[in-house]
Short mmCIF file of C-alpha atoms and ligand atoms in Angstrom, two decimals:
data_model
loop_
_atom_site.label_atom_id
_atom_site.label_comp_id
_atom_site.label_asym_id
_atom_site.label_seq_id
_atom_site.Cartn_x
_atom_site.Cartn_y
_atom_site.Cartn_z
CA MET A 1 0.15 -0.04 -0.07
CA PRO A 2 2.90 2.95 1.05
CA LYS A 3 4.60 1.73 -2.07
CA ASN A 4 1.73 2.58 -4.41
CA TYR A 5 0.31 5.46 -2.61
CA ASN A 6 1.78 8.28 -4.83
CA SER A 7 0.89 6.79 -8.25
CA CYS A 8 -2.84 5.93 -6.87
CA THR A 9 -3.29 9.64 -5.64
CA ALA A 10 -1.90 10.84 -9.11
CA ALA A 11 -4.28 8.75 -10.72
CA MET A 12 -7.27 9.80 -8.55
CA SER A 13 -6.61 13.54 -9.10
CA LYS A 14 -8.52 15.40 -11.96
CA ARG A 15 -7.42 16.32 -15.08
CA HIS A 16 -7.62 19.98 -14.47
CA LYS A 17 -7.18 22.40 -11.58
CA LEU A 18 -9.44 25.14 -11.88
CA LEU A 19 -12.12 26.45 -13.86
CA ILE A 20 -13.19 30.18 -13.79
CA GLU A 21 -16.52 30.75 -15.62
CA HIS A 22 -18.95 33.30 -16.70
CA VAL A 23 -16.40 36.25 -16.49
CA ALA A 24 -17.83 39.70 -17.96
CA GLN A 25 -14.48 40.92 -18.82
CA VAL A 26 -11.38 39.02 -19.38
CA VAL A 27 -8.30 41.02 -19.85
CA GLN A 28 -5.73 39.20 -21.64
CA VAL A 29 -3.60 41.86 -22.13
CA THR A 30 -2.05 40.55 -25.35
CA ASP A 31 -3.38 37.37 -27.31
CA CYS A 32 -0.70 36.95 -30.05
CA GLY A 33 2.21 35.57 -27.57
CA ALA A 34 4.05 39.23 -27.43
CA ARG A 35 6.83 39.46 -24.91
CA ALA A 36 6.24 43.19 -24.43
CA LEU A 37 4.14 46.21 -25.48
CA THR A 38 5.32 49.67 -26.81
CA LYS A 39 3.90 52.85 -27.98
CA ASP A 40 0.24 52.53 -29.34
CA SER A 41 0.05 48.40 -28.65
CA MET A 42 0.15 49.47 -24.94
CA LYS A 43 -2.91 51.13 -25.63
CA ASN A 44 -5.02 48.61 -27.37
CA ILE A 45 -4.84 45.80 -25.12
CA ALA A 46 -6.81 42.66 -25.56
CA VAL A 47 -10.08 42.29 -23.63
CA LEU A 48 -12.63 39.57 -23.92
CA GLN A 49 -16.17 40.99 -23.38
CA GLY A 50 -19.68 40.94 -24.45
CA ALA A 51 -20.68 37.05 -24.68
CA GLN A 52 -23.84 36.22 -23.00
CA SER A 53 -22.46 33.53 -21.08
CA GLY A 54 -19.51 35.16 -20.10
CA TYR A 55 -16.08 33.79 -20.54
CA SER A 56 -13.80 31.04 -19.05
CA VAL A 57 -10.37 30.49 -18.23
CA LEU A 58 -9.17 26.67 -17.39
CA ILE A 59 -5.97 25.93 -15.71
CA GLY A 60 -4.74 22.50 -15.99
CA ARG A 61 -3.03 20.08 -13.41
CA GLU A 62 0.74 21.83 -14.21
CA GLY A 63 -0.73 25.40 -13.27
CA THR A 64 -0.76 26.53 -16.79
CA ILE A 65 -3.70 28.02 -18.83
CA VAL A 66 -4.98 25.22 -21.17
CA ASP A 67 -8.15 26.86 -22.67
CA ILE A 68 -10.06 30.23 -22.94
CA GLY A 69 -13.23 30.86 -24.38
CA THR A 70 -16.95 32.00 -24.00
CA SER A 71 -18.38 29.88 -21.12
CA GLN A 72 -20.58 28.21 -23.59
CA GLU A 73 -17.49 27.16 -25.76
CA ILE A 74 -15.62 25.71 -22.52
CA GLU A 75 -18.61 23.85 -21.48
CA THR A 76 -18.57 22.00 -24.72
CA ARG A 77 -14.70 21.06 -24.75
CA HIS A 78 -14.59 20.17 -21.11
CA SER A 79 -16.42 18.27 -18.58
CA LYS A 80 -16.69 19.45 -14.81
CA ASP A 81 -16.28 16.27 -13.78
CA ASP A 82 -12.51 16.53 -14.91
CA ILE A 83 -12.14 19.77 -12.82
CA ASP A 84 -11.21 19.80 -9.05
CA GLN A 85 -12.50 23.53 -8.50
CA VAL A 86 -14.71 25.68 -10.17
CA ILE A 87 -15.18 29.30 -9.53
CA ASP A 88 -18.35 31.68 -10.55
CA GLY A 89 -16.96 34.57 -12.02
CA SER A 90 -20.53 36.27 -12.92
CA ARG A 91 -20.12 40.01 -12.82
CA LYS A 92 -16.63 39.90 -12.26
CA CYS A 93 -13.43 40.88 -14.12
CA LEU A 94 -10.31 38.86 -14.59
CA ILE A 95 -6.62 40.31 -15.26
CA PRO A 96 -3.40 38.79 -15.09
CA GLY A 97 -1.62 38.39 -11.91
CA LEU A 98 0.41 41.61 -11.12
CA VAL A 99 4.05 41.54 -11.68
CA ASP A 100 5.97 43.86 -9.10
CA ALA A 101 9.23 44.47 -10.92
CA HIS A 102 11.17 46.30 -8.11
CA THR A 103 11.27 45.82 -4.30
CA HIS A 104 13.38 45.60 -1.40
CA PRO A 105 11.18 43.60 0.89
CA VAL A 106 13.73 41.77 3.34
CA TRP A 107 15.07 44.09 6.26
CA ALA A 108 14.63 44.82 9.93
CA GLY A 109 13.94 48.14 11.40
CA ASP A 110 11.45 50.56 9.89
CA ARG A 111 12.12 54.12 8.90
CA VAL A 112 8.72 56.04 10.19
CA HIS A 113 10.94 58.66 12.20
CA GLU A 114 12.63 59.18 8.88
CA PHE A 115 9.42 59.85 7.17
CA ALA A 116 8.82 62.77 9.56
CA LEU A 117 12.24 64.08 8.50
CA LYS A 118 11.26 63.91 5.16
CA LEU A 119 8.03 65.70 5.51
CA ALA A 120 9.68 68.56 7.45
CA GLY A 121 12.22 68.99 4.32
CA ALA A 122 15.01 66.79 4.56
CA THR A 123 16.27 65.35 1.39
CA TYR A 124 16.80 61.34 0.67
CA MET A 125 20.86 62.14 0.47
CA ASP A 126 20.69 64.57 3.52
CA ILE A 127 19.33 61.63 5.59
CA HIS A 128 21.77 58.97 3.96
CA ASN A 129 24.91 61.09 4.35
CA MET A 130 24.20 61.56 7.92
CA GLY A 131 24.24 57.62 8.21
CA GLY A 132 20.77 56.95 8.03
CA GLY A 133 18.67 55.87 5.48
CA ILE A 134 19.94 52.53 3.62
CA HIS A 135 22.85 52.46 6.45
CA PHE A 136 20.26 52.33 9.24
CA THR A 137 18.39 49.72 7.61
CA VAL A 138 21.78 47.57 7.24
CA ASP A 139 22.55 48.18 10.87
CA HIS A 140 19.19 46.50 11.69
CA THR A 141 18.90 43.94 9.11
CA ARG A 142 22.79 42.69 9.91
CA GLN A 143 21.82 42.41 13.49
CA ALA A 144 18.41 40.23 12.52
CA ASP A 145 18.80 36.45 12.37
CA GLU A 146 17.37 34.67 8.99
CA GLU A 147 14.34 33.46 11.00
CA THR A 148 13.29 36.97 11.98
CA LEU A 149 14.06 38.36 8.88
CA PHE A 150 11.89 35.68 7.02
CA ALA A 151 9.11 36.19 9.13
CA SER A 152 8.57 39.54 8.58
CA PHE A 153 9.37 38.92 4.68
CA SER A 154 6.41 36.31 4.47
CA ASP A 155 4.13 38.98 5.87
CA ARG A 156 5.15 41.35 3.26
CA LEU A 157 4.52 38.83 0.58
CA HIS A 158 1.09 38.09 1.91
CA GLN A 159 0.20 41.60 1.83
CA MET A 160 1.51 41.65 -1.80
CA ILE A 161 -0.53 38.63 -2.85
CA GLN A 162 -3.81 39.74 -1.19
CA SER A 163 -3.09 43.33 -3.56
CA GLY A 164 -3.07 41.11 -6.65
CA THR A 165 0.91 40.72 -7.25
CA THR A 166 1.78 36.89 -8.35
CA LEU A 167 5.33 37.40 -9.63
CA VAL A 168 7.81 40.04 -7.60
CA GLU A 169 11.44 41.10 -7.99
CA CYS A 170 13.14 40.86 -4.38
CA LYS A 171 16.43 42.18 -3.94
CA SER A 172 19.25 41.96 -1.14
CA GLY A 173 21.14 45.22 -0.45
CA TYR A 174 21.14 45.77 3.09
CA GLY A 175 23.81 43.55 4.14
CA LEU A 176 26.50 44.96 2.01
CA ASP A 177 29.15 42.33 2.88
CA LEU A 178 29.30 38.72 1.72
CA GLU A 179 28.33 37.22 4.86
CA ASN A 180 25.01 39.51 5.11
CA GLU A 181 24.49 39.71 1.51
CA ILE A 182 24.43 36.08 1.79
CA LYS A 183 21.95 35.85 4.45
CA MET A 184 19.53 38.06 2.76
CA LEU A 185 19.76 35.84 -0.54
CA ARG A 186 19.09 32.76 1.59
CA VAL A 187 16.07 34.23 2.76
CA LEU A 188 14.85 35.05 -0.58
CA GLU A 189 15.66 31.51 -1.48
CA ARG A 190 13.59 30.24 1.25
CA ALA A 191 10.69 32.15 0.31
CA ARG A 192 11.12 31.22 -3.21
CA ARG A 193 10.88 27.71 -2.52
CA GLU A 194 8.09 28.11 0.11
CA SER A 195 5.87 30.86 -0.64
CA LYS A 196 2.73 30.94 -3.12
CA ILE A 197 4.03 33.86 -5.19
CA ASP A 198 6.77 33.65 -7.96
CA ILE A 199 10.10 35.77 -7.08
CA SER A 200 12.87 36.71 -9.17
CA SER A 201 15.82 37.17 -7.09
CA THR A 202 18.19 40.10 -7.31
CA TYR A 203 21.69 40.48 -5.74
CA CYS A 204 22.14 44.12 -4.64
CA GLY A 205 25.62 44.18 -2.80
CA ALA A 206 26.26 47.56 -4.47
CA HIS A 207 23.11 49.14 -2.84
CA ALA A 208 25.51 51.64 -0.68
CA VAL A 209 28.94 51.96 0.16
CA PRO A 210 29.17 50.16 3.57
CA LYS A 211 30.74 52.18 6.33
CA GLY A 212 34.41 52.13 6.88
CA LYS A 213 35.10 51.42 2.94
CA THR A 214 35.63 53.85 0.08
CA ALA A 215 33.12 53.29 -3.03
CA ASP A 216 36.52 51.74 -4.54
CA GLU A 217 37.56 49.48 -2.12
CA ALA A 218 33.88 48.39 -2.10
CA THR A 219 33.56 47.94 -5.88
CA LYS A 220 36.53 45.80 -5.57
CA ASP A 221 35.28 43.80 -2.76
CA ILE A 222 31.83 43.10 -4.65
CA ILE A 223 33.84 42.31 -8.06
CA THR A 224 36.76 39.89 -6.59
CA LYS A 225 34.73 38.33 -3.44
CA GLN A 226 31.00 38.94 -3.34
CA ILE A 227 30.05 38.06 -6.89
CA PRO A 228 32.40 35.07 -7.24
CA ALA A 229 31.51 33.47 -3.83
CA ILE A 230 27.41 33.99 -4.77
CA ARG A 231 28.21 31.99 -8.20
CA GLN A 232 29.73 29.17 -6.36
CA GLN A 233 26.67 29.20 -4.05
CA ILE A 234 24.45 29.20 -7.45
CA ASP A 235 26.45 26.52 -8.87
CA ALA A 236 26.16 24.36 -5.76
CA GLY A 237 22.38 24.53 -6.15
CA LYS A 238 22.15 26.50 -2.80
CA LEU A 239 20.96 29.78 -4.20
CA HIS A 240 19.00 30.90 -7.22
CA VAL A 241 19.96 34.48 -8.07
CA ASP A 242 18.52 36.07 -11.44
CA ASN A 243 19.96 39.70 -11.58
CA ILE A 244 22.42 41.91 -10.57
CA ASP A 245 21.68 45.55 -9.43
CA VAL A 246 23.83 48.68 -8.43
CA PHE A 247 22.56 51.94 -6.90
CA CYS A 248 24.53 54.08 -9.54
CA GLU A 249 24.29 57.47 -8.12
CA LYS A 250 26.29 60.57 -7.21
CA GLY A 251 27.70 59.69 -3.81
CA VAL A 252 26.97 56.28 -4.16
CA PHE A 253 28.61 54.20 -7.12
CA ASP A 254 29.92 56.14 -9.95
CA LEU A 255 29.31 55.43 -13.64
CA CYS A 256 32.66 53.53 -13.49
CA GLN A 257 32.23 51.51 -10.60
CA SER A 258 28.78 50.48 -11.32
CA LYS A 259 29.61 49.37 -14.99
CA ALA A 260 32.28 47.41 -13.49
CA ILE A 261 30.00 45.77 -11.25
CA LEU A 262 27.34 45.19 -13.57
CA GLN A 263 29.87 43.90 -16.29
CA ALA A 264 31.18 40.95 -13.58
CA GLY A 265 27.67 40.13 -12.87
CA LYS A 266 26.85 39.50 -16.44
CA GLU A 267 29.86 37.41 -16.77
CA ALA A 268 28.59 35.75 -13.70
CA HIS A 269 25.33 34.90 -15.83
CA LEU A 270 23.33 37.59 -13.94
CA GLN A 271 20.98 39.80 -15.83
CA ILE A 272 21.57 43.10 -15.36
CA ASN A 273 19.16 45.06 -13.74
CA PHE A 274 20.17 48.47 -12.09
CA HIS A 275 19.01 51.75 -10.03
CA GLY A 276 19.68 54.58 -12.64
CA GLU A 277 19.26 58.32 -13.11
CA GLU A 278 17.23 58.90 -9.91
CA LEU A 279 18.64 61.88 -8.05
CA HIS A 280 21.43 62.95 -10.41
CA ARG A 281 21.91 62.72 -14.34
CA LEU A 282 25.20 60.59 -14.76
CA GLY A 283 24.70 58.94 -18.01
CA SER A 284 23.70 55.70 -16.63
CA ALA A 285 20.75 54.90 -19.26
CA GLU A 286 23.10 55.20 -21.94
CA MET A 287 25.97 52.91 -19.68
CA GLY A 288 23.03 50.59 -19.28
CA ALA A 289 21.87 50.50 -23.10
CA GLU A 290 25.69 49.59 -23.87
CA LEU A 291 25.45 46.74 -21.60
CA GLU A 292 22.46 45.74 -23.04
CA ALA A 293 20.65 45.74 -19.36
CA LYS A 294 17.45 43.99 -18.96
CA ALA A 295 16.26 46.77 -16.86
CA ILE A 296 16.86 50.09 -15.47
CA SER A 297 14.94 51.25 -12.67
CA HIS A 298 13.90 55.12 -11.39
CA LEU A 299 15.16 57.34 -14.45
CA GLU A 300 13.62 60.56 -13.07
CA GLU A 301 16.42 62.15 -14.43
CA ILE A 302 16.97 60.37 -17.96
CA SER A 303 18.06 62.85 -20.82
CA ASP A 304 16.66 62.44 -24.30
CA VAL A 305 20.01 60.83 -25.56
CA GLY A 306 19.40 58.14 -22.85
CA ILE A 307 15.77 57.62 -24.06
CA SER A 308 17.01 56.94 -27.51
CA ALA A 309 19.59 54.73 -26.04
CA MET A 310 17.10 52.76 -23.98
CA ALA A 311 14.60 52.22 -27.03
CA ALA A 312 17.32 50.76 -29.10
CA SER A 313 18.85 48.38 -26.72
CA GLY A 314 15.18 47.19 -25.58
CA SER A 315 16.35 47.58 -21.96
CA VAL A 316 13.01 48.15 -19.88
CA ALA A 317 12.35 51.34 -17.93
CA VAL A 318 11.20 50.12 -14.56
CA ILE A 319 9.11 53.22 -13.26
CA LEU A 320 8.55 53.70 -9.39
CA PRO A 321 5.84 56.25 -8.74
CA THR A 322 5.69 55.80 -5.09
CA THR A 323 9.31 56.83 -4.86
CA ALA A 324 8.81 59.89 -6.78
CA TYR A 325 5.72 60.63 -4.95
CA ASN A 326 7.17 60.03 -1.39
CA LEU A 327 10.22 62.14 -2.00
CA ARG A 328 8.93 64.63 -4.48
CA LEU A 329 11.03 64.09 -6.96
CA LYS A 330 10.32 65.45 -10.48
CA PRO A 331 8.25 62.52 -12.08
CA PRO A 332 10.12 60.78 -14.78
CA PRO A 333 9.39 61.40 -18.38
CA VAL A 334 7.30 58.45 -19.44
CA ARG A 335 5.14 59.89 -22.00
CA ASP A 336 8.53 60.54 -23.91
CA MET A 337 9.59 57.16 -22.88
CA ILE A 338 6.47 55.69 -24.29
CA GLU A 339 6.63 57.96 -27.62
CA ALA A 340 10.10 56.76 -28.12
CA GLY A 341 9.42 53.42 -27.86
CA VAL A 342 11.06 52.41 -24.97
CA ILE A 343 9.56 49.28 -23.14
CA VAL A 344 8.00 50.67 -19.70
CA ALA A 345 7.06 48.45 -16.94
CA LEU A 346 5.99 49.68 -13.10
CA GLY A 347 7.14 48.44 -9.62
CA SER A 348 6.14 49.18 -6.29
CA ASP A 349 9.95 50.06 -4.96
CA PHE A 350 8.76 48.41 -1.58
CA ASN A 351 11.62 49.25 0.87
CA PRO A 352 11.71 51.34 4.49
CA ASN A 353 11.90 54.44 2.53
CA ALA A 354 8.53 53.92 0.25
CA TYR A 355 6.36 51.56 2.36
CA CYS A 356 4.13 50.79 -0.57
CA SER A 357 3.49 47.14 -1.95
CA ALA A 358 0.19 47.41 -3.30
CA MET A 359 0.30 47.43 -7.11
CA PRO A 360 -2.98 48.80 -7.86
CA LEU A 361 -1.80 52.38 -5.59
CA VAL A 362 1.16 52.03 -8.09
CA LEU A 363 -1.14 51.98 -11.19
CA ASN A 364 -3.39 54.98 -9.80
CA LEU A 365 -0.15 56.80 -9.28
CA ALA A 366 1.27 55.83 -12.56
CA CYS A 367 -1.85 57.06 -14.15
CA VAL A 368 -2.27 60.57 -12.40
CA THR A 369 1.26 61.68 -11.56
CA LEU A 370 2.86 60.16 -14.70
CA LYS A 371 -0.06 61.11 -17.33
CA MET A 372 -0.43 57.17 -18.29
CA SER A 373 -3.39 55.64 -19.61
CA MET A 374 -5.11 52.60 -17.63
CA PRO A 375 -4.46 50.21 -20.18
CA GLU A 376 -0.73 51.55 -20.47
CA ALA A 377 -0.56 51.12 -16.62
CA LEU A 378 -2.09 47.65 -16.80
CA VAL A 379 0.55 46.63 -19.65
CA ALA A 380 3.54 48.10 -17.84
CA ALA A 381 2.41 46.25 -14.47
CA THR A 382 1.97 42.78 -16.02
CA LEU A 383 3.59 42.09 -19.28
CA ASN A 384 6.20 44.63 -19.50
CA SER A 385 7.09 44.15 -15.90
CA ALA A 386 7.52 40.30 -16.57
CA HIS A 387 9.66 41.15 -19.43
CA ALA A 388 11.98 42.88 -17.26
CA LEU A 389 12.62 39.86 -15.36
CA GLY A 390 13.17 37.86 -18.48
CA LYS A 391 9.91 36.23 -17.64
CA SER A 392 7.25 37.33 -19.96
CA ASP A 393 7.13 33.71 -21.57
CA LEU A 394 5.02 32.31 -18.65
CA HIS A 395 3.83 35.59 -16.78
CA GLY A 396 1.97 38.72 -17.65
CA SER A 397 -0.88 37.96 -19.86
CA ILE A 398 -4.16 35.47 -19.97
CA GLU A 399 -2.86 33.26 -22.57
CA VAL A 400 -2.96 29.37 -23.39
CA GLY A 401 0.48 28.04 -22.09
CA LYS A 402 1.23 30.90 -19.67
CA LEU A 403 1.11 30.28 -15.71
CA GLY A 404 -2.42 30.34 -14.32
CA ASN A 405 -1.69 33.53 -12.13
CA LEU A 406 -4.86 35.64 -12.18
CA VAL A 407 -6.76 38.08 -10.22
CA LEU A 408 -10.75 38.29 -9.90
CA ILE A 409 -12.15 41.74 -9.58
CA ASP A 410 -15.46 42.11 -8.05
CA ALA A 411 -16.66 44.98 -10.22
CA PRO A 412 -18.33 45.29 -13.96
CA ARG A 413 -15.25 46.79 -15.48
CA TRP A 414 -11.38 46.13 -14.69
CA GLU A 415 -10.56 49.95 -14.58
CA HIS A 416 -12.34 49.94 -11.29
CA LEU A 417 -9.08 48.53 -9.47
CA ILE A 418 -7.17 51.73 -10.72
CA TYR A 419 -9.91 54.36 -10.37
CA GLN A 420 -11.08 53.11 -6.93
CA MET A 421 -7.93 54.41 -5.28
CA GLY A 422 -7.10 52.30 -2.00
CA ASN A 423 -10.08 50.23 -2.25
CA HIS A 424 -8.29 47.16 -3.75
CA ASN A 425 -8.68 45.07 -0.63
CA ASN A 426 -12.22 45.40 -1.21
CA LEU A 427 -12.28 44.90 -5.33
CA ILE A 428 -9.90 41.88 -5.30
CA SER A 429 -12.16 38.81 -4.77
CA THR A 430 -9.87 35.89 -5.36
CA VAL A 431 -6.02 35.58 -6.23
CA VAL A 432 -5.10 32.68 -7.98
CA TRP A 433 -1.27 31.40 -8.45
CA ARG A 434 -0.15 28.52 -10.91
CA GLY A 435 -3.81 27.24 -10.52
CA ASN A 436 -4.24 27.74 -6.84
CA VAL A 437 -6.45 29.81 -4.88
CA VAL A 438 -3.73 31.85 -3.07
CA TYR A 439 -6.28 34.59 -1.76
CA GLN A 440 -10.00 34.62 -1.23
CA LYS A 441 -12.03 37.55 0.27
CA SER A 442 -14.04 36.67 3.16
N1 NIG B 501 17.30 54.15 -4.26
C1 NIG B 501 17.95 53.40 -4.03
N2 NIG B 501 17.34 52.23 -3.36
C2 NIG B 501 15.84 52.27 -2.96
C3 NIG B 501 15.80 52.95 -1.57
C4 NIG B 501 16.09 52.03 -0.26
C5 NIG B 501 16.20 52.64 0.65
O1 NIG B 501 16.02 54.01 1.09
O2 NIG B 501 16.15 51.69 1.76
C6 NIG B 501 14.94 53.10 -4.07
O3 NIG B 501 15.05 52.15 -5.10
O4 NIG B 501 14.19 53.96 -3.50
ZN1 ZN B 502 15.16 50.05 -5.29
#
């Protein structure tokens, strides 16, 4: 009996995991296998609507979408006896799981006291140069053990899931030395294996210059010690790391140091995905384009030349509206980027400086403060943000063959998720990850 138990349960499980039926609108985003959308194609997203019986999406045993059609069509093609779970989506809308392309979610010690300083007029760099900001978080994160970091990180991931995120990019970067960076990457690795959300993991050892080192010394330490040691852990199957990041900024890592670190990361087979042109224009957009960076974040200070370079290289611009809002920065020129053909994505930038992990709020800010249309913002927070992580083959749209990562919204039109600012917890009724219901509103 024990010997046959596994094969016996496998034989008993049904052919399909989940059917969501009678949905009023299925927002596919794209229906032709596009890996990213630019310019006008961001405005004309694929939406199924108007069928009397509504629409159905069927997710198979492996967690991928196996069929999409009117509910009538799906009923003729598949028997409900073959499906584990059926959800009635009447009068609701279905969108792809949201993809958050930029977060710093593993840390200890909040910075609410700094929020007060910033409200009183201190700048981000004033606080950083006084030893606060990232340094404050590094001190607290170094003192915390893995278990403590994992517990708070899990809570944060849970909040993200409830807000509709099904794939999130997560950075290290509050360790700044090999031991503590590996500690953070191990916390990310555990979450990658245990959590009900997909994670793209980023090594961000160059997030700040650690106290007691010059930027040149830190650059050398990262290139000669940290990157090779992390590569070794990856090769040994102990860690999975997707991307390398640097905070390329005046007073942090300059253009030359950033380029050397990113190149070393690329040689170690990590995707280049870094912070550039946030507070000062250093030409990091041009530098990233030259390295064929997968993505560059922030870009508040990008030049026209930088925009053209990114459009030509296909590097994704990851825009972070919460940071520009919190720090009262000049908004990044998103309209110019879209017109020039840059692939634009969105991220929450969740971190102790910008405490917001709710992508629906990010979408609202993107529309109001950056003048994006609602379809453009949705594309940026699904397909294009998945592309920024090199994952739009499986994420970011509702198409056959993609992962069954979906968000069911209790509203007659999907745009309510953006329009009803701050009300996403009432609007999101179900979140599905790989065909499993991972959040159900009570
Ligand atoms: N700008 C650099 N890094 C973060 C902030 C991290 C922090 O302040 O702790 C960002 O993307 O906004
Ligand atoms: Zn960041």
